[in-house]
Coordinates of C-alpha atoms in Angstrom, one line a residue:
M94 CA -19.5 8.3 25.3
E95 CA -17.1 6.8 22.8
R96 CA -17.8 7.7 19.2
I97 CA -16.3 6.0 16.1
V98 CA -15.4 7.1 12.6
H99 CA -15.0 4.1 10.4
I100 CA -12.3 4.8 7.7
L101 CA -12.5 2.9 4.4
F102 CA -10.3 3.2 1.4
D103 CA -12.5 0.9 -0.8
P104 CA -15.6 2.9 -1.8
D105 CA -17.6 -0.3 -2.6
A106 CA -17.1 -1.5 1.0
A107 CA -19.2 1.3 2.4
I108 CA -22.4 -0.4 1.3
A109 CA -21.6 -3.7 3.0
L110 CA -20.6 -1.9 6.2
Q111 CA -23.8 0.1 6.3
Q112 CA -25.8 -3.1 5.9
A113 CA -23.8 -4.6 8.8
F114 CA -25.1 -1.8 11.0
Y115 CA -28.5 -3.5 11.0
I116 CA -27.0 -6.9 11.8
D117 CA -24.8 -5.5 14.7
P118 CA -26.1 -2.1 16.0
T119 CA -22.9 -1.7 18.1
L120 CA -21.1 -1.0 14.8
R121 CA -23.4 1.8 13.8
D122 CA -21.6 5.1 13.6
E123 CA -20.0 7.4 11.1
I124 CA -18.3 6.2 7.9
L125 CA -15.6 8.2 6.1
V126 CA -14.5 6.9 2.7
L127 CA -11.2 8.2 1.5
E128 CA -11.2 7.6 -2.2
D129 CA -7.9 8.9 -3.4
D130 CA -5.8 6.1 -4.7
Y131 CA -2.2 6.3 -3.3
R132 CA -0.9 3.5 -5.4
Y133 CA 0.1 6.3 -7.8
G134 CA 1.1 10.0 -7.6
P135 CA 3.1 12.0 -5.1
I136 CA 3.2 10.9 -1.5
I137 CA 2.2 13.4 1.2
T138 CA 3.8 13.1 4.6
I139 CA 3.1 16.7 5.8
P140 CA -0.6 17.7 6.0
D141 CA 0.1 21.3 4.9
A142 CA 1.6 20.0 1.6
W143 CA -1.7 18.5 0.4
E144 CA -2.0 20.9 -2.5
T145 CA 1.1 19.4 -4.1
R146 CA -0.8 16.1 -4.7
N147 CA -3.9 18.0 -5.9
V148 CA -1.8 19.9 -8.5
W149 CA -0.3 16.6 -9.8
L150 CA -3.7 14.9 -10.1
K151 CA -5.2 17.9 -11.9
T152 CA -2.3 18.2 -14.3
H153 CA -1.8 14.5 -15.2
L154 CA -5.0 12.6 -14.5
F155 CA -8.0 14.8 -14.1
P156 CA -7.5 18.0 -16.1
Q157 CA -11.2 18.3 -16.9
Q158 CA -12.5 18.0 -13.4
E159 CA -13.3 20.9 -11.1
D160 CA -12.3 20.7 -7.4
G161 CA -15.9 20.5 -6.3
N162 CA -16.9 17.7 -8.6
S163 CA -14.4 15.1 -7.4
A164 CA -14.1 13.6 -4.0
I165 CA -10.4 13.1 -4.2
F166 CA -9.8 16.9 -4.4
Q167 CA -11.7 17.3 -1.1
E168 CA -9.6 14.8 0.9
G169 CA -7.1 17.3 2.3
K170 CA -10.0 19.1 3.9
L171 CA -11.6 15.8 5.1
R172 CA -8.4 14.6 6.8
R173 CA -7.8 18.0 8.4
Q174 CA -11.3 18.1 9.7
L175 CA -10.9 14.6 11.2
R176 CA -7.7 15.6 12.9
E177 CA -9.4 18.7 14.3
R178 CA -12.3 16.7 15.6
M179 CA -9.9 14.3 17.4
E180 CA -8.1 17.2 18.9
T181 CA -11.3 18.7 20.4
D182 CA -13.1 15.4 21.3
D183 CA -11.1 12.9 23.2
Q184 CA -14.0 10.4 23.0
L185 CA -13.7 10.2 19.2
H186 CA -12.0 7.1 17.9
V187 CA -11.0 6.0 14.4
W188 CA -11.4 2.5 13.2
I189 CA -9.4 1.8 10.0
W190 CA -10.6 -1.2 8.0
M191 CA -8.2 -2.8 5.5
T192 CA -7.0 -6.0 3.9
N193 CA -3.7 -6.5 2.2
H194 CA -5.0 -5.0 -1.0
L195 CA -2.4 -2.4 -2.1
R196 CA -4.9 0.4 -2.4
E197 CA -6.0 -0.1 1.2
V198 CA -2.4 -0.5 2.5
C199 CA -1.4 2.7 0.7
G200 CA -4.5 4.4 2.1
Y201 CA -3.6 3.4 5.6
F202 CA -0.1 4.9 5.2
S203 CA -1.4 8.1 3.6
L204 CA -3.7 8.7 6.6
L205 CA -1.0 8.4 9.3
P206 CA 0.5 11.9 9.0
W207 CA -2.9 13.2 10.3
I208 CA -3.6 10.8 13.1
S209 CA -0.3 9.3 14.4
E210 CA -0.2 11.3 17.6
F211 CA -3.5 10.0 18.9
D212 CA -2.2 7.1 21.0
Q213 CA -4.7 4.2 21.4
R214 CA -7.5 6.1 19.8
V215 CA -6.8 4.7 16.3
E216 CA -7.8 1.0 15.9
L217 CA -6.8 -1.1 13.0
I218 CA -9.0 -3.9 11.7
Y219 CA -6.5 -5.7 9.5
L220 CA -8.0 -8.6 7.7
H221 CA -5.0 -10.4 6.3
N222 CA -4.6 -14.1 5.9
L223 CA -8.0 -14.7 7.6
P224 CA -10.8 -16.8 6.2
F225 CA -14.3 -15.5 5.8
L226 CA -17.5 -17.0 4.4
N227 CA -18.6 -15.7 1.0
E228 CA -22.2 -15.4 -0.3
K229 CA -22.4 -19.2 -0.8
Y230 CA -21.0 -19.8 2.7
Q231 CA -17.8 -21.1 1.4
L232 CA -14.4 -20.3 3.0
F233 CA -12.4 -17.7 1.1
F234 CA -9.6 -15.2 1.8
P235 CA -10.7 -11.7 0.8
E236 CA -8.5 -9.8 -1.6
K237 CA -10.1 -6.5 -0.6
L238 CA -12.6 -5.3 1.8
S239 CA -15.5 -4.9 -0.5
S240 CA -15.5 -8.7 -1.2
I241 CA -16.6 -9.4 2.4
P242 CA -20.4 -9.9 2.9
A243 CA -22.1 -7.6 5.4
R244 CA -22.8 -10.5 7.8
E245 CA -19.1 -11.0 8.2
Y246 CA -18.3 -7.5 9.5
P247 CA -19.5 -8.2 13.1
K248 CA -17.0 -11.0 13.2
A249 CA -14.3 -8.9 11.7
K250 CA -14.7 -6.1 14.3
R251 CA -13.3 -8.4 17.0
L252 CA -9.9 -7.9 15.3
A253 CA -9.9 -4.2 16.1
T254 CA -6.4 -3.5 17.6
P255 CA -5.6 -0.1 19.2
L256 CA -2.4 1.4 17.8
S257 CA 0.2 3.2 19.8
S258 CA 1.7 6.5 18.6
E259 CA 5.0 4.7 18.4
E260 CA 3.6 2.0 16.0
M261 CA 1.9 4.6 13.8
M262 CA 5.1 6.8 13.7
A263 CA 7.2 3.8 12.8
D264 CA 4.8 3.0 9.9
N265 CA 4.8 6.7 8.9
E266 CA 8.6 6.5 8.7
E267 CA 8.2 3.8 6.0
W268 CA 5.9 6.1 4.1
Q269 CA 8.5 8.9 4.4
K270 CA 11.2 6.6 2.9
L271 CA 8.9 6.0 -0.1
Q272 CA 8.4 9.8 -0.4
A273 CA 12.2 10.3 -0.4
Q274 CA 12.5 7.8 -3.4
N275 CA 10.2 10.2 -5.3
S276 CA 8.4 7.4 -7.1
L277 CA 5.0 7.9 -8.7
L278 CA 3.9 4.3 -8.7
R279 CA 3.8 1.7 -5.9
G280 CA 3.7 -2.1 -5.7
T281 CA 3.1 -4.7 -3.0
A282 CA 6.1 -5.7 -0.9
G283 CA 4.5 -8.2 1.5
E284 CA 1.9 -7.8 4.3
R285 CA 1.1 -4.2 5.1
K286 CA 4.1 -3.1 3.0
C287 CA 4.5 -1.4 -0.3
K288 CA 7.5 -0.4 -2.5
D289 CA 8.3 2.1 -5.1
M290 CA 8.1 1.2 -8.8
A291 CA 9.2 3.0 -12.0
V292 CA 6.2 4.9 -13.2
D293 CA 6.5 3.3 -16.7
S294 CA 6.6 -0.3 -15.3
Y295 CA 3.5 -1.3 -17.2
D296 CA 4.1 0.7 -20.4
D297 CA 5.3 -2.4 -22.2
Q298 CA 2.2 -4.3 -21.2
L299 CA 0.0 -1.5 -22.4
M300 CA 1.9 -1.5 -25.7
K301 CA 1.3 -5.2 -26.1
C302 CA -2.5 -4.5 -26.0
C303 CA -2.1 -2.1 -29.0
T304 CA -2.0 -3.4 -32.6
P305 CA -1.5 -1.7 -36.0
D306 CA -5.3 -1.9 -36.4
W307 CA -7.4 0.7 -34.6
I308 CA -9.0 -0.3 -31.3
R309 CA -11.2 1.7 -29.0
L310 CA -9.6 2.9 -25.9
T311 CA -12.3 1.3 -23.7
R312 CA -11.6 -2.1 -25.3
L313 CA -7.9 -1.7 -24.9
L314 CA -8.2 -0.9 -21.2
N315 CA -10.5 -3.9 -20.7
V316 CA -8.0 -6.2 -22.3
F317 CA -5.2 -4.7 -20.2
R318 CA -7.1 -5.2 -17.0
Q319 CA -7.9 -8.8 -17.9
Q320 CA -4.2 -9.5 -18.6
S321 CA -2.6 -7.6 -15.8
G322 CA -5.2 -8.2 -13.0
I323 CA -4.6 -4.6 -11.8
D324 CA -7.6 -2.6 -10.8
I325 CA -6.1 0.9 -10.8
Q326 CA -8.6 3.2 -12.4
D327 CA -8.5 4.2 -16.0
A328 CA -7.3 7.7 -15.5
F329 CA -3.8 6.5 -14.6
W330 CA -3.5 4.2 -17.7
I331 CA -4.8 6.9 -20.0
W332 CA -2.0 9.2 -18.8
R333 CA 0.5 6.5 -19.5
L334 CA -1.0 6.0 -23.0
Q335 CA -0.7 9.8 -23.5
Q336 CA 3.0 9.5 -22.8
L337 CA 3.4 6.6 -25.2
A338 CA 1.6 8.7 -27.9
A339 CA 3.8 11.7 -27.1
N340 CA 6.8 9.5 -27.8
G341 CA 5.4 8.5 -31.1
L342 CA 4.8 4.8 -30.2
I343 CA 1.0 4.9 -30.7
Q344 CA -1.4 6.9 -32.8
V345 CA -4.6 8.5 -31.5
Q346 CA -7.9 9.4 -33.1
G347 CA -10.1 11.7 -31.0
E348 CA -9.7 13.9 -28.0
W349 CA -8.5 12.3 -24.7
F350 CA -11.3 13.8 -22.7
Q351 CA -13.8 12.0 -24.9
K352 CA -13.0 8.5 -23.7
P353 CA -15.7 6.4 -25.5
M354 CA -14.7 8.0 -28.8
I355 CA -10.9 7.5 -28.7
R356 CA -9.3 4.9 -30.9
L357 CA -5.6 3.9 -30.7
A358 CA -3.2 2.1 -33.0
K359 CA 0.4 1.1 -32.7
N360 CA 2.8 2.7 -35.2
E361 CA 3.6 -0.1 -37.7
Q362 CA 7.3 0.1 -37.1
Q363 CA 6.6 -0.7 -33.4
T364 CA 4.9 -4.1 -34.2
T365 CA 6.7 -7.1 -32.7
A366 CA 6.1 -10.8 -32.9
D367 CA 5.0 -11.1 -29.3
D368 CA 2.3 -8.4 -29.4
V369 CA -1.4 -9.4 -28.9
S370 CA -2.9 -9.8 -32.4
A371 CA -5.9 -7.9 -33.6
H372 CA -7.8 -11.2 -33.9
Q373 CA -7.1 -12.0 -30.2
L374 CA -8.3 -8.6 -29.1
K375 CA -11.6 -8.8 -31.1
N376 CA -12.3 -12.3 -29.7
N377 CA -11.1 -11.9 -26.1

């Protein structure tokens, strides 16, 4: 009997998919959420090299977290276990759910090194440029999987398309090209595509959210998210702010691991006319 492992890269989407199981029992099966965000950090194209990414994440983004306390540090094991299960159980299929949201696209690419040899046993449910009904029954185009209501998942499952090994290997080659470019940040490059970006691409925008007056880190990050529209988690932006501080561009009060207590200010000589004013930040 065929068994399914639903793969999600958007943790918030797991709740809606579980609710959809009650609407359509044929969907009911195992859910595996892969939370590591491959929009940033080293790319892994060889399963045995997983520790390389773990070391980078621990060193730059999560120095205070122990392996057992963070799901992202367990992903190498989860992916290896998935591969082993597929090797020993030819009735086990993988359904990958994704939109054109960059986190999900990068998640798809990052999984391919583990599963690309399982011809026709990996099915992709790619919800791109397709309208759905929101909670008010209005047509909308989802930006990411978690924005789709549970009642829409049974309709979405009809899009499941088996992937051949050749298709997955071709996509994996694109991921290998990105690895060769040795970039630590990725951006959108069209449907089901991503590109490398300079890791400091958003540093200027972060600087514009700083002023000579002290502002709490949490407030600064909220302003940055509102202005940039980027939903990468705070740990990455804190690392970039640390680099700006190390270069003498901003001042810091507090310890970085005490996020709510940190306050930042731009060095006065770095103030420029086009920066966001303290008044705007306080009233945004």
